[in-house]
Structures are given as C-alpha cells and as structure tokens.
Amino acid sequence: MDYSDEVQGKRLHDRFDKDIMTTLARCVWVPCPVIIGAGPSGLAVAACLREKGIPSLILEKANCIASMWKLKTYDRLRLHLPKQFCELPFMPFPAYFPTYPTKNQFMAYLESYKNRFGLDPVFNKTVVSAEFDDQCGYWRIKTLGLKQEETEYVSQWLVVATGENADEVVPQIEGMDDFGGPIMHTSSYKSGRLFRGKDVLVVHVLPQEMLGKSTFGLSMWLLKWFPVSLVDRFLLLASRFILGDTGKLGIRRPKLGPLELKSRCGKTPVLDVGTLAKIKNGDIKVYPGIKRITRRAVEFVDGRKEDFDAIILATGFKSNVPQWLKEGDLFSEEDRMPREAFPRGWKGERGLYAVGFTKRGLLGASFDAKMIAEDIELQWKPETTNLLPYIQPLPII
C-alpha cells in the first residue's frame, strides 16, 4: 500500500472527518443520496431526509439555490396559489407573509429553509450524464465545473430534482432571424419598463398535451405594464357569465373544463376580467397564429400584417432529464416527464427517484419528497457509510 492509499484509508474510517465523501482521483464516493438540483424540490427532499437522520449531497449547476425562481422570472412575480399550498415540508411560511408571497419573499423563505435544515448544496456543478453501473451496482453521476473540471460522483441513490422547467422552449418561426428588433424569451424578461411606448408582440405556444396540436395562447403577466398584441388561438375562460361571449373577440373556449385540463397537463391558461376589458377597448389586440416574421412586421395566418418593435416569447419551459439521464424506464423520451402519472411517478428502479415532476406545483413536490425520504429510510444503514466499494473511475466523454 503506497502513501496516498494509506491516507485515503485512514480518512475513510475517521469518524471525525467533516467530509461525508472520499475522493479517489476524479471519482467521488458518496455514501448517501445524491440530489440533482437545488430548487424547492431538491431542498424538500434533502430536508425530509435530514429529518430522518439521513444526509444527502445536492448538486446544482447554478451558483445559487432556486436559480429558476431567482434568475429566470420577472420582478413582480407572486405565487399564484395561496401560501399554504406552496410551503415545503416541516416549515410553514411566516405568518406575516401575505396570502400570495412575492418573488423576493419566496426566495427569503427558501434561504431560511436551507439554513434551518443545514443544507449545503455544491454549486456550479453541471451534470452531463448519470448512469447506473451494473458492474459495481451504483449510480455514476458525471459533472463539469466552472473551469470544465470533471468530477464523477458514485452513489446508491439518485434523486432527480431538476424540475419540469429546466430549459426554455423556443419555437422556430419563419423569418425570426430577419427580425430587426429584439426577440426575447420570458426567462430574460424582468420588467415592462424597457418596452413602454413600444409595440410588443407576446407569443405563447400552448403545449400539444394541452390542446392536441401546437397553438398560440396568451401570456398574462406582461399586460399590466404596457400595451401588447397577443397571438392567441385557444384560451380557457373562468366563467362565460362574467366574461361574456369571448368568441367575438377572437378567443375561443376549449372543449375541456379547467379541472380536467389541470388534471391532464397541470397547466391552465387563464384570462382575467381586467385583461378582457383591455381587449375590448383595444389596448390589447388578439391575433391568430403567425405565418411568418419579416424585418419589422409579423404576418398572421388570417392575412393581417402588423409592425412590431419587439417580440417576447412566452412559450414556456421543458424538462431536460433525458439529455443526461441514461435510463429509459422512469422518464419518457417524448415528453421528458415520468412515465407514471401522479402519484406514482416518484420512484424508479435501482435507487432512482424523481421529485417535482407531478404537474401539481410545490404541493406535488412536497408529496414526492416525503415519499422518497420514507422509501430511502427503509434501505438506509448508517453503519455501511464507512464501507468504500471498489469503484474504477471512468473518463467523462
């Protein structure tokens, strides 16, 4: 045994070593669950595990927790549901928070949540692949750091917590590259102040799972700041009696009701009364689908052509799990979501779990987190965390 092997062996059996993992070259053995993603879902799983005395390692590609909320949402965002339906396990929102907390209040809540349970994510670690190694019986999670340094983590358990909204959905529309003004995805939008006095087109492509085909819908939150034109073909209205016959305004009602739509795809496009008033008085114009985009104008499928200064793509997000998870049973390649619907989509095979893919928001993520922690607890043997299996490091491709 050479000197380095002897040091590694001593560190491995040193119960006072503050590190819970032992490094072998670029290969890191993790004796506890590895959680991919430090958003609300990842934090919830880690907290549920901590409550059961089980540590975890959280890997996060950004430099902060809840990067989607912090970096890719608009300034005036509030939770869309009352706070009691959005709290994470074991910690309610402060009583003095409003019913619908602001973005900053929610971020403060998540920071407090992280600190309360002593969670310490490893930031700036982008997972490039995760694959189960049949030879050693463990998951291999390969990552790249800020300087493209390669690290491979090895663990018995892998929890996918990257969420339903990891990557932007950017539709390809004829002529987009020729447009003379800015084309921005909502992940980059912060405030309407930059667009005051300008003619802005907001495009919202509703997912196929909601409508059966790609159609154009409505982005609500931009309307409160500046006059916009909306590409719309299919919109869900809360009450025909309150809103009237919106078909006259170019907005058709779907055949499915709001509860069935929510149950099937987890999303419900909504038009409020105030927005309808702006449509009626002409502050907001509703257009059908786009045919093509030119340097300064947009041609629509009904033959109309209008000039615009900017285009904002409120076209949503998608899961990116199949890009890096080398496993075809738990997640579908088609919609990038668990194959099993809620409440059965949280558990895969061989120690693989998914949290935050329920299409039921934070409440669904909390349900997943509790179920995952309970399942791992049945397998957890603290005395085995000091036993290091032989793992042969593999190069990252």
PDB file of C-alpha atoms in Angstrom, residues 45-326:
ATOM      1  CA  VAL A  45     -36.122  16.016  -0.404  1.00  0.00           C
ATOM      2  CA  ALA A  46     -32.931  16.901   1.442  1.00  0.00           C
ATOM      3  CA  ALA A  47     -34.929  18.310   4.373  1.00  0.00           C
ATOM      4  CA  CYS A  48     -37.155  15.223   4.567  1.00  0.00           C
ATOM      5  CA  LEU A  49     -34.067  13.016   4.572  1.00  0.00           C
ATOM      6  CA  ARG A  50     -32.396  15.173   7.217  1.00  0.00           C
ATOM      7  CA  GLU A  51     -35.453  14.812   9.449  1.00  0.00           C
ATOM      8  CA  LYS A  52     -34.868  11.059   9.325  1.00  0.00           C
ATOM      9  CA  GLY A  53     -31.180  11.407  10.135  1.00  0.00           C
ATOM     10  CA  ILE A  54     -30.055  10.769   6.563  1.00  0.00           C
ATOM     11  CA  PRO A  55     -27.537  13.161   4.955  1.00  0.00           C
ATOM     12  CA  SER A  56     -27.515  13.969   1.261  1.00  0.00           C
ATOM     13  CA  LEU A  57     -25.389  15.660  -1.376  1.00  0.00           C
ATOM     14  CA  ILE A  58     -27.091  18.303  -3.540  1.00  0.00           C
ATOM     15  CA  LEU A  59     -25.504  19.159  -6.903  1.00  0.00           C
ATOM     16  CA  GLU A  60     -26.597  22.423  -8.529  1.00  0.00           C
ATOM     17  CA  LYS A  61     -25.482  23.785 -11.909  1.00  0.00           C
ATOM     18  CA  ALA A  62     -26.067  27.449 -10.949  1.00  0.00           C
ATOM     19  CA  ASN A  63     -24.385  29.479  -8.211  1.00  0.00           C
ATOM     20  CA  CYS A  64     -27.472  29.757  -6.011  1.00  0.00           C
ATOM     21  CA  ILE A  65     -30.482  27.826  -4.808  1.00  0.00           C
ATOM     22  CA  ALA A  66     -33.743  28.031  -6.765  1.00  0.00           C
ATOM     23  CA  SER A  67     -31.973  29.518  -9.788  1.00  0.00           C
ATOM     24  CA  MET A  68     -35.111  29.284 -11.908  1.00  0.00           C
ATOM     25  CA  TRP A  69     -37.026  31.457  -9.442  1.00  0.00           C
ATOM     26  CA  LYS A  70     -34.177  33.840  -8.789  1.00  0.00           C
ATOM     27  CA  LEU A  71     -32.704  34.319 -12.258  1.00  0.00           C
ATOM     28  CA  LYS A  72     -35.398  33.487 -14.802  1.00  0.00           C
ATOM     29  CA  THR A  73     -38.567  35.110 -13.500  1.00  0.00           C
ATOM     30  CA  TYR A  74     -39.912  38.640 -13.735  1.00  0.00           C
ATOM     31  CA  ASP A  75     -39.587  41.145 -10.902  1.00  0.00           C
ATOM     32  CA  ARG A  76     -43.261  41.427  -9.981  1.00  0.00           C
ATOM     33  CA  LEU A  77     -43.878  37.695  -9.763  1.00  0.00           C
ATOM     34  CA  ARG A  78     -46.003  36.378  -6.910  1.00  0.00           C
ATOM     35  CA  LEU A  79     -47.018  32.859  -6.036  1.00  0.00           C
ATOM     36  CA  HIS A  80     -50.172  32.040  -7.965  1.00  0.00           C
ATOM     37  CA  LEU A  81     -51.657  29.947  -5.169  1.00  0.00           C
ATOM     38  CA  PRO A  82     -52.242  30.824  -1.503  1.00  0.00           C
ATOM     39  CA  LYS A  83     -49.102  30.281   0.548  1.00  0.00           C
ATOM     40  CA  GLN A  84     -50.473  27.303   2.491  1.00  0.00           C
ATOM     41  CA  PHE A  85     -50.472  25.323  -0.760  1.00  0.00           C
ATOM     42  CA  CYS A  86     -46.859  26.258  -1.554  1.00  0.00           C
ATOM     43  CA  GLU A  87     -44.977  25.600   1.674  1.00  0.00           C
ATOM     44  CA  LEU A  88     -42.318  22.900   1.844  1.00  0.00           C
ATOM     45  CA  PRO A  89     -42.352  20.060   4.398  1.00  0.00           C
ATOM     46  CA  PHE A  90     -41.858  20.885   8.091  1.00  0.00           C
ATOM     47  CA  MET A  91     -41.746  24.663   7.673  1.00  0.00           C
ATOM     48  CA  PRO A  92     -44.743  26.962   7.013  1.00  0.00           C
ATOM     49  CA  PHE A  93     -44.426  30.462   5.614  1.00  0.00           C
ATOM     50  CA  PRO A  94     -44.101  33.253   8.191  1.00  0.00           C
ATOM     51  CA  ALA A  95     -47.487  34.409   9.459  1.00  0.00           C
ATOM     52  CA  TYR A  96     -46.772  37.982   8.383  1.00  0.00           C
ATOM     53  CA  PHE A  97     -46.280  36.979   4.729  1.00  0.00           C
ATOM     54  CA  PRO A  98     -49.233  37.930   2.507  1.00  0.00           C
ATOM     55  CA  THR A  99     -51.528  35.251   1.105  1.00  0.00           C
ATOM     56  CA  TYR A 100     -49.637  35.430  -2.193  1.00  0.00           C
ATOM     57  CA  PRO A 101     -45.935  35.996  -1.332  1.00  0.00           C
ATOM     58  CA  THR A 102     -43.742  37.981  -3.685  1.00  0.00           C
ATOM     59  CA  LYS A 103     -40.768  36.552  -5.516  1.00  0.00           C
ATOM     60  CA  ASN A 104     -38.345  38.079  -3.003  1.00  0.00           C
ATOM     61  CA  GLN A 105     -40.361  36.765  -0.064  1.00  0.00           C
ATOM     62  CA  PHE A 106     -40.394  33.281  -1.546  1.00  0.00           C
ATOM     63  CA  MET A 107     -36.627  33.382  -2.096  1.00  0.00           C
ATOM     64  CA  ALA A 108     -36.153  34.517   1.516  1.00  0.00           C
ATOM     65  CA  TYR A 109     -38.328  31.605   2.629  1.00  0.00           C
ATOM     66  CA  LEU A 110     -36.176  29.141   0.655  1.00  0.00           C
ATOM     67  CA  GLU A 111     -32.964  30.576   2.125  1.00  0.00           C
ATOM     68  CA  SER A 112     -34.400  30.188   5.617  1.00  0.00           C
ATOM     69  CA  TYR A 113     -35.488  26.669   4.745  1.00  0.00           C
ATOM     70  CA  LYS A 114     -31.977  25.767   3.581  1.00  0.00           C
ATOM     71  CA  ASN A 115     -30.421  27.193   6.722  1.00  0.00           C
ATOM     72  CA  ARG A 116     -32.914  25.611   9.100  1.00  0.00           C
ATOM     73  CA  PHE A 117     -32.121  22.105   7.856  1.00  0.00           C
ATOM     74  CA  GLY A 118     -28.395  22.746   7.413  1.00  0.00           C
ATOM     75  CA  LEU A 119     -28.424  22.090   3.678  1.00  0.00           C
ATOM     76  CA  ASP A 120     -25.202  22.889   1.829  1.00  0.00           C
ATOM     77  CA  PRO A 121     -25.504  22.383  -1.948  1.00  0.00           C
ATOM     78  CA  VAL A 122     -22.438  22.057  -4.145  1.00  0.00           C
ATOM     79  CA  PHE A 123     -22.865  24.859  -6.678  1.00  0.00           C
ATOM     80  CA  ASN A 124     -21.575  25.242 -10.235  1.00  0.00           C
ATOM     81  CA  LYS A 125     -21.773  21.526 -10.958  1.00  0.00           C
ATOM     82  CA  THR A 126     -23.459  20.721 -14.270  1.00  0.00           C
ATOM     83  CA  VAL A 127     -24.479  17.093 -14.623  1.00  0.00           C
ATOM     84  CA  VAL A 128     -23.541  15.833 -18.084  1.00  0.00           C
ATOM     85  CA  SER A 129     -24.585  12.222 -17.543  1.00  0.00           C
ATOM     86  CA  ALA A 130     -25.960   9.878 -14.913  1.00  0.00           C
ATOM     87  CA  GLU A 131     -25.932   6.141 -15.493  1.00  0.00           C
ATOM     88  CA  PHE A 132     -26.352   3.022 -13.406  1.00  0.00           C
ATOM     89  CA  ASP A 133     -23.263   0.813 -13.415  1.00  0.00           C
ATOM     90  CA  ASP A 134     -24.389  -2.814 -13.337  1.00  0.00           C
ATOM     91  CA  GLN A 135     -20.861  -3.994 -12.580  1.00  0.00           C
ATOM     92  CA  CYS A 136     -20.489  -2.123  -9.292  1.00  0.00           C
ATOM     93  CA  GLY A 137     -24.206  -1.680  -8.552  1.00  0.00           C
ATOM     94  CA  TYR A 138     -24.137   2.122  -8.131  1.00  0.00           C
ATOM     95  CA  TRP A 139     -25.098   5.291  -9.970  1.00  0.00           C
ATOM     96  CA  ARG A 140     -22.326   7.247 -11.681  1.00  0.00           C
ATOM     97  CA  ILE A 141     -23.041  10.983 -11.946  1.00  0.00           C
ATOM     98  CA  LYS A 142     -20.557  12.856 -14.125  1.00  0.00           C
ATOM     99  CA  THR A 143     -20.279  16.627 -13.783  1.00  0.00           C
ATOM    100  CA  LEU A 144     -18.405  19.622 -15.150  1.00  0.00           C
ATOM    101  CA  GLY A 145     -17.417  22.642 -13.066  1.00  0.00           C
ATOM    102  CA  LEU A 146     -16.919  26.281 -13.995  1.00  0.00           C
ATOM    103  CA  LYS A 147     -13.445  25.587 -15.361  1.00  0.00           C
ATOM    104  CA  GLN A 148     -14.637  22.434 -17.138  1.00  0.00           C
ATOM    105  CA  GLU A 149     -13.084  20.297 -14.430  1.00  0.00           C
ATOM    106  CA  GLU A 150     -14.529  16.799 -14.435  1.00  0.00           C
ATOM    107  CA  THR A 151     -15.872  15.049 -11.352  1.00  0.00           C
ATOM    108  CA  GLU A 152     -17.691  11.747 -11.109  1.00  0.00           C
ATOM    109  CA  TYR A 153     -19.926  11.058  -8.092  1.00  0.00           C
ATOM    110  CA  VAL A 154     -20.887   7.495  -7.211  1.00  0.00           C
ATOM    111  CA  SER A 155     -23.905   6.688  -5.047  1.00  0.00           C
ATOM    112  CA  GLN A 156     -26.512   4.041  -4.300  1.00  0.00           C
ATOM    113  CA  TRP A 157     -29.327   6.588  -4.665  1.00  0.00           C
ATOM    114  CA  LEU A 158     -30.007   9.228  -7.307  1.00  0.00           C
ATOM    115  CA  VAL A 159     -32.781  11.809  -6.880  1.00  0.00           C
ATOM    116  CA  VAL A 160     -33.674  13.852  -9.982  1.00  0.00           C
ATOM    117  CA  ALA A 161     -34.915  17.286  -8.866  1.00  0.00           C
ATOM    118  CA  THR A 162     -34.217  19.419 -11.938  1.00  0.00           C
ATOM    119  CA  GLY A 163     -37.922  20.067 -12.459  1.00  0.00           C
ATOM    120  CA  GLU A 164     -40.385  20.485 -15.279  1.00  0.00           C
ATOM    121  CA  ASN A 165     -38.961  23.870 -16.330  1.00  0.00           C
ATOM    122  CA  ALA A 166     -35.237  23.333 -16.774  1.00  0.00           C
ATOM    123  CA  ASP A 167     -34.833  24.604 -20.355  1.00  0.00           C
ATOM    124  CA  GLU A 168     -36.597  27.263 -22.399  1.00  0.00           C
ATOM    125  CA  VAL A 169     -38.940  26.280 -25.224  1.00  0.00           C
ATOM    126  CA  VAL A 170     -38.130  28.458 -28.248  1.00  0.00           C
ATOM    127  CA  PRO A 171     -40.359  27.821 -31.293  1.00  0.00           C
ATOM    128  CA  GLN A 172     -38.885  28.121 -34.757  1.00  0.00           C
ATOM    129  CA  ILE A 173     -40.958  30.619 -36.740  1.00  0.00           C
ATOM    130  CA  GLU A 174     -40.150  31.517 -40.329  1.00  0.00           C
ATOM    131  CA  GLY A 175     -38.203  34.773 -40.539  1.00  0.00           C
ATOM    132  CA  MET A 176     -37.172  35.025 -36.869  1.00  0.00           C
ATOM    133  CA  ASP A 177     -33.535  35.594 -37.807  1.00  0.00           C
ATOM    134  CA  ASP A 178     -34.526  38.525 -40.055  1.00  0.00           C
ATOM    135  CA  PHE A 179     -36.451  40.473 -37.434  1.00  0.00           C
ATOM    136  CA  GLY A 180     -34.862  43.863 -36.778  1.00  0.00           C
ATOM    137  CA  GLY A 181     -35.940  44.245 -33.162  1.00  0.00           C
ATOM    138  CA  PRO A 182     -35.222  42.171 -30.059  1.00  0.00           C
ATOM    139  CA  ILE A 183     -36.735  38.704 -29.660  1.00  0.00           C
ATOM    140  CA  MET A 184     -36.688  37.729 -26.012  1.00  0.00           C
ATOM    141  CA  HIS A 185     -37.790  34.649 -24.107  1.00  0.00           C
ATOM    142  CA  THR A 186     -39.656  35.374 -20.885  1.00  0.00           C
ATOM    143  CA  SER A 187     -36.784  33.796 -18.930  1.00  0.00           C
ATOM    144  CA  SER A 188     -34.847  37.003 -19.732  1.00  0.00           C
ATOM    145  CA  TYR A 189     -37.752  39.377 -19.108  1.00  0.00           C
ATOM    146  CA  LYS A 190     -37.680  41.327 -15.838  1.00  0.00           C
ATOM    147  CA  SER A 191     -39.858  44.406 -16.261  1.00  0.00           C
ATOM    148  CA  GLY A 192     -42.022  46.126 -18.863  1.00  0.00           C
ATOM    149  CA  ARG A 193     -40.299  49.468 -18.304  1.00  0.00           C
ATOM    150  CA  LEU A 194     -37.961  48.829 -21.228  1.00  0.00           C
ATOM    151  CA  PHE A 195     -40.941  48.423 -23.545  1.00  0.00           C
ATOM    152  CA  ARG A 196     -43.027  51.426 -22.608  1.00  0.00           C
ATOM    153  CA  GLY A 197     -44.412  53.150 -25.679  1.00  0.00           C
ATOM    154  CA  LYS A 198     -43.411  50.288 -27.976  1.00  0.00           C
ATOM    155  CA  ASP A 199     -45.495  47.852 -29.953  1.00  0.00           C
ATOM    156  CA  VAL A 200     -44.749  44.435 -28.494  1.00  0.00           C
ATOM    157  CA  LEU A 201     -45.960  41.044 -29.680  1.00  0.00           C
ATOM    158  CA  VAL A 202     -46.276  38.363 -26.995  1.00  0.00           C
ATOM    159  CA  VAL A 203     -46.289  34.827 -28.348  1.00  0.00           C
ATOM    160  CA  HIS A 204     -47.455  31.883 -26.279  1.00  0.00           C
ATOM    161  CA  VAL A 205     -47.368  28.395 -27.756  1.00  0.00           C
ATOM    162  CA  LEU A 206     -49.534  26.075 -25.727  1.00  0.00           C
ATOM    163  CA  PRO A 207     -48.151  22.520 -25.432  1.00  0.00           C
ATOM    164  CA  GLN A 208     -49.515  19.703 -27.544  1.00  0.00           C
ATOM    165  CA  GLU A 209     -50.523  17.760 -24.446  1.00  0.00           C
ATOM    166  CA  MET A 210     -52.963  20.554 -23.594  1.00  0.00           C
ATOM    167  CA  LEU A 211     -54.610  21.168 -26.940  1.00  0.00           C
ATOM    168  CA  GLY A 212     -53.697  18.244 -29.145  1.00  0.00           C
ATOM    169  CA  LYS A 213     -51.655  20.442 -31.505  1.00  0.00           C
ATOM    170  CA  SER A 214     -49.388  23.462 -31.306  1.00  0.00           C
ATOM    171  CA  THR A 215     -51.456  26.598 -30.949  1.00  0.00           C
ATOM    172  CA  PHE A 216     -50.865  30.114 -29.805  1.00  0.00           C
ATOM    173  CA  GLY A 217     -52.204  31.336 -26.484  1.00  0.00           C
ATOM    174  CA  LEU A 218     -51.811  34.161 -24.026  1.00  0.00           C
ATOM    175  CA  SER A 219     -49.156  35.429 -21.657  1.00  0.00           C
ATOM    176  CA  MET A 220     -50.847  37.281 -18.823  1.00  0.00           C
ATOM    177  CA  TRP A 221     -48.193  38.962 -16.755  1.00  0.00           C
ATOM    178  CA  LEU A 222     -46.891  41.388 -19.381  1.00  0.00           C
ATOM    179  CA  LEU A 223     -50.236  43.057 -19.757  1.00  0.00           C
ATOM    180  CA  LYS A 224     -50.053  45.056 -16.550  1.00  0.00           C
ATOM    181  CA  TRP A 225     -47.088  47.073 -17.766  1.00  0.00           C
ATOM    182  CA  PHE A 226     -47.595  48.070 -21.375  1.00  0.00           C
ATOM    183  CA  PRO A 227     -49.927  47.680 -24.356  1.00  0.00           C
ATOM    184  CA  VAL A 228     -49.190  44.455 -26.193  1.00  0.00           C
ATOM    185  CA  SER A 229     -50.593  42.394 -29.009  1.00  0.00           C
ATOM    186  CA  LEU A 230     -51.329  38.787 -28.260  1.00  0.00           C
ATOM    187  CA  VAL A 231     -51.028  35.832 -30.564  1.00  0.00           C
ATOM    188  CA  ASP A 232     -53.936  33.692 -29.456  1.00  0.00           C
ATOM    189  CA  ARG A 233     -55.930  30.794 -30.745  1.00  0.00           C
ATOM    190  CA  PHE A 234     -57.224  28.934 -27.718  1.00  0.00           C
ATOM    191  CA  LEU A 235     -57.865  30.296 -24.251  1.00  0.00           C
ATOM    192  CA  LEU A 236     -59.546  28.964 -21.130  1.00  0.00           C
ATOM    193  CA  LEU A 237     -62.062  31.345 -19.596  1.00  0.00           C
ATOM    194  CA  ALA A 238     -63.167  31.015 -15.990  1.00  0.00           C
ATOM    195  CA  SER A 239     -66.806  31.992 -16.410  1.00  0.00           C
ATOM    196  CA  ARG A 240     -68.876  32.577 -19.522  1.00  0.00           C
ATOM    197  CA  PHE A 241     -71.404  34.524 -17.494  1.00  0.00           C
ATOM    198  CA  ILE A 242     -68.805  37.035 -16.268  1.00  0.00           C
ATOM    199  CA  LEU A 243     -66.672  37.331 -19.391  1.00  0.00           C
ATOM    200  CA  GLY A 244     -69.436  37.018 -21.959  1.00  0.00           C
ATOM    201  CA  ASP A 245     -69.052  35.638 -25.462  1.00  0.00           C
ATOM    202  CA  THR A 246     -65.307  35.975 -25.965  1.00  0.00           C
ATOM    203  CA  GLY A 247     -65.545  34.308 -29.358  1.00  0.00           C
ATOM    204  CA  LYS A 248     -66.441  37.713 -30.754  1.00  0.00           C
ATOM    205  CA  LEU A 249     -63.010  38.899 -29.609  1.00  0.00           C
ATOM    206  CA  GLY A 250     -61.204  36.057 -31.348  1.00  0.00           C
ATOM    207  CA  ILE A 251     -60.828  33.974 -28.202  1.00  0.00           C
ATOM    208  CA  ARG A 252     -62.436  30.540 -28.367  1.00  0.00           C
ATOM    209  CA  ARG A 253     -63.314  28.411 -25.372  1.00  0.00           C
ATOM    210  CA  PRO A 254     -61.760  24.933 -25.123  1.00  0.00           C
ATOM    211  CA  LYS A 255     -63.903  21.828 -25.005  1.00  0.00           C
ATOM    212  CA  LEU A 256     -62.304  20.597 -21.786  1.00  0.00           C
ATOM    213  CA  GLY A 257     -63.104  22.307 -18.499  1.00  0.00           C
ATOM    214  CA  PRO A 258     -60.460  23.847 -16.190  1.00  0.00           C
ATOM    215  CA  LEU A 259     -60.337  20.962 -13.702  1.00  0.00           C
ATOM    216  CA  GLU A 260     -59.879  18.334 -16.411  1.00  0.00           C
ATOM    217  CA  LEU A 261     -57.194  20.398 -18.141  1.00  0.00           C
ATOM    218  CA  LYS A 262     -55.377  20.886 -14.858  1.00  0.00           C
ATOM    219  CA  SER A 263     -55.555  17.174 -14.099  1.00  0.00           C
ATOM    220  CA  ARG A 264     -54.313  16.123 -17.536  1.00  0.00           C
ATOM    221  CA  CYS A 265     -51.428  18.512 -18.091  1.00  0.00           C
ATOM    222  CA  GLY A 266     -51.004  20.530 -14.914  1.00  0.00           C
ATOM    223  CA  LYS A 267     -51.451  23.901 -16.612  1.00  0.00           C
ATOM    224  CA  THR A 268     -54.482  26.102 -17.104  1.00  0.00           C
ATOM    225  CA  PRO A 269     -54.333  29.235 -19.308  1.00  0.00           C
ATOM    226  CA  VAL A 270     -56.495  31.900 -17.684  1.00  0.00           C
ATOM    227  CA  LEU A 271     -57.902  35.230 -18.821  1.00  0.00           C
ATOM    228  CA  ASP A 272     -58.928  37.645 -16.103  1.00  0.00           C
ATOM    229  CA  VAL A 273     -61.651  40.268 -16.233  1.00  0.00           C
ATOM    230  CA  GLY A 274     -59.242  43.212 -16.278  1.00  0.00           C
ATOM    231  CA  THR A 275     -57.403  41.834 -19.283  1.00  0.00           C
ATOM    232  CA  LEU A 276     -60.672  41.253 -21.086  1.00  0.00           C
ATOM    233  CA  ALA A 277     -61.550  44.931 -20.569  1.00  0.00           C
ATOM    234  CA  LYS A 278     -58.239  45.924 -22.203  1.00  0.00           C
ATOM    235  CA  ILE A 279     -59.016  43.666 -25.131  1.00  0.00           C
ATOM    236  CA  LYS A 280     -62.475  45.157 -25.505  1.00  0.00           C
ATOM    237  CA  ASN A 281     -61.226  48.759 -25.514  1.00  0.00           C
ATOM    238  CA  GLY A 282     -58.421  47.975 -27.967  1.00  0.00           C
ATOM    239  CA  ASP A 283     -55.410  48.353 -25.653  1.00  0.00           C
ATOM    240  CA  ILE A 284     -54.645  44.707 -26.311  1.00  0.00           C
ATOM    241  CA  LYS A 285     -55.174  43.112 -29.705  1.00  0.00           C
ATOM    242  CA  VAL A 286     -55.667  39.393 -30.205  1.00  0.00           C
ATOM    243  CA  TYR A 287     -54.250  37.726 -33.297  1.00  0.00           C
ATOM    244  CA  PRO A 288     -54.413  34.162 -34.644  1.00  0.00           C
ATOM    245  CA  GLY A 289     -51.342  32.108 -35.495  1.00  0.00           C
ATOM    246  CA  ILE A 290     -48.184  33.548 -37.057  1.00  0.00           C
ATOM    247  CA  LYS A 291     -47.407  32.785 -40.685  1.00  0.00           C
ATOM    248  CA  ARG A 292     -44.009  34.459 -40.874  1.00  0.00           C
ATOM    249  CA  ILE A 293     -41.867  37.241 -39.418  1.00  0.00           C
ATOM    250  CA  THR A 294     -40.180  39.928 -41.518  1.00  0.00           C
ATOM    251  CA  ARG A 295     -37.658  42.597 -40.556  1.00  0.00           C
ATOM    252  CA  ARG A 296     -40.186  44.887 -38.858  1.00  0.00           C
ATOM    253  CA  ALA A 297     -43.524  43.136 -39.189  1.00  0.00           C
ATOM    254  CA  VAL A 298     -45.380  39.931 -38.475  1.00  0.00           C
ATOM    255  CA  GLU A 299     -47.722  38.268 -40.946  1.00  0.00           C
ATOM    256  CA  PHE A 300     -50.598  36.289 -39.443  1.00  0.00           C
ATOM    257  CA  VAL A 301     -52.474  33.306 -40.831  1.00  0.00           C
ATOM    258  CA  ASP A 302     -55.618  35.399 -41.343  1.00  0.00           C
ATOM    259  CA  GLY A 303     -53.794  37.690 -43.776  1.00  0.00           C
ATOM    260  CA  ARG A 304     -53.201  40.622 -41.435  1.00  0.00           C
ATOM    261  CA  LYS A 305     -49.762  42.196 -41.196  1.00  0.00           C
ATOM    262  CA  GLU A 306     -48.629  44.448 -38.342  1.00  0.00           C
ATOM    263  CA  ASP A 307     -45.409  46.247 -37.409  1.00  0.00           C
ATOM    264  CA  PHE A 308     -43.782  45.488 -34.051  1.00  0.00           C
ATOM    265  CA  ASP A 309     -40.780  46.842 -32.163  1.00  0.00           C
ATOM    266  CA  ALA A 310     -40.129  43.695 -30.126  1.00  0.00           C
ATOM    267  CA  ILE A 311     -41.273  40.112 -29.709  1.00  0.00           C
ATOM    268  CA  ILE A 312     -41.467  38.315 -26.393  1.00  0.00           C
ATOM    269  CA  LEU A 313     -41.710  34.537 -26.413  1.00  0.00           C
ATOM    270  CA  ALA A 314     -43.899  33.411 -23.527  1.00  0.00           C
ATOM    271  CA  THR A 315     -43.507  29.888 -24.837  1.00  0.00           C
ATOM    272  CA  GLY A 316     -42.687  28.104 -21.614  1.00  0.00           C
ATOM    273  CA  PHE A 317     -40.118  25.598 -20.468  1.00  0.00           C
ATOM    274  CA  LYS A 318     -39.409  21.888 -20.615  1.00  0.00           C
ATOM    275  CA  SER A 319     -37.620  19.177 -18.690  1.00  0.00           C
ATOM    276  CA  ASN A 320     -34.078  18.311 -19.799  1.00  0.00           C
ATOM    277  CA  VAL A 321     -33.714  14.997 -17.953  1.00  0.00           C
ATOM    278  CA  PRO A 322     -33.395  12.670 -20.990  1.00  0.00           C
ATOM    279  CA  GLN A 323     -30.421  14.718 -22.176  1.00  0.00           C
ATOM    280  CA  TRP A 324     -28.252  13.489 -19.307  1.00  0.00           C
ATOM    281  CA  LEU A 325     -30.041  10.614 -17.534  1.00  0.00           C
ATOM    282  CA  LYS A 326     -29.077   7.370 -19.274  1.00  0.00           C
TER     283      LYS A 326
END
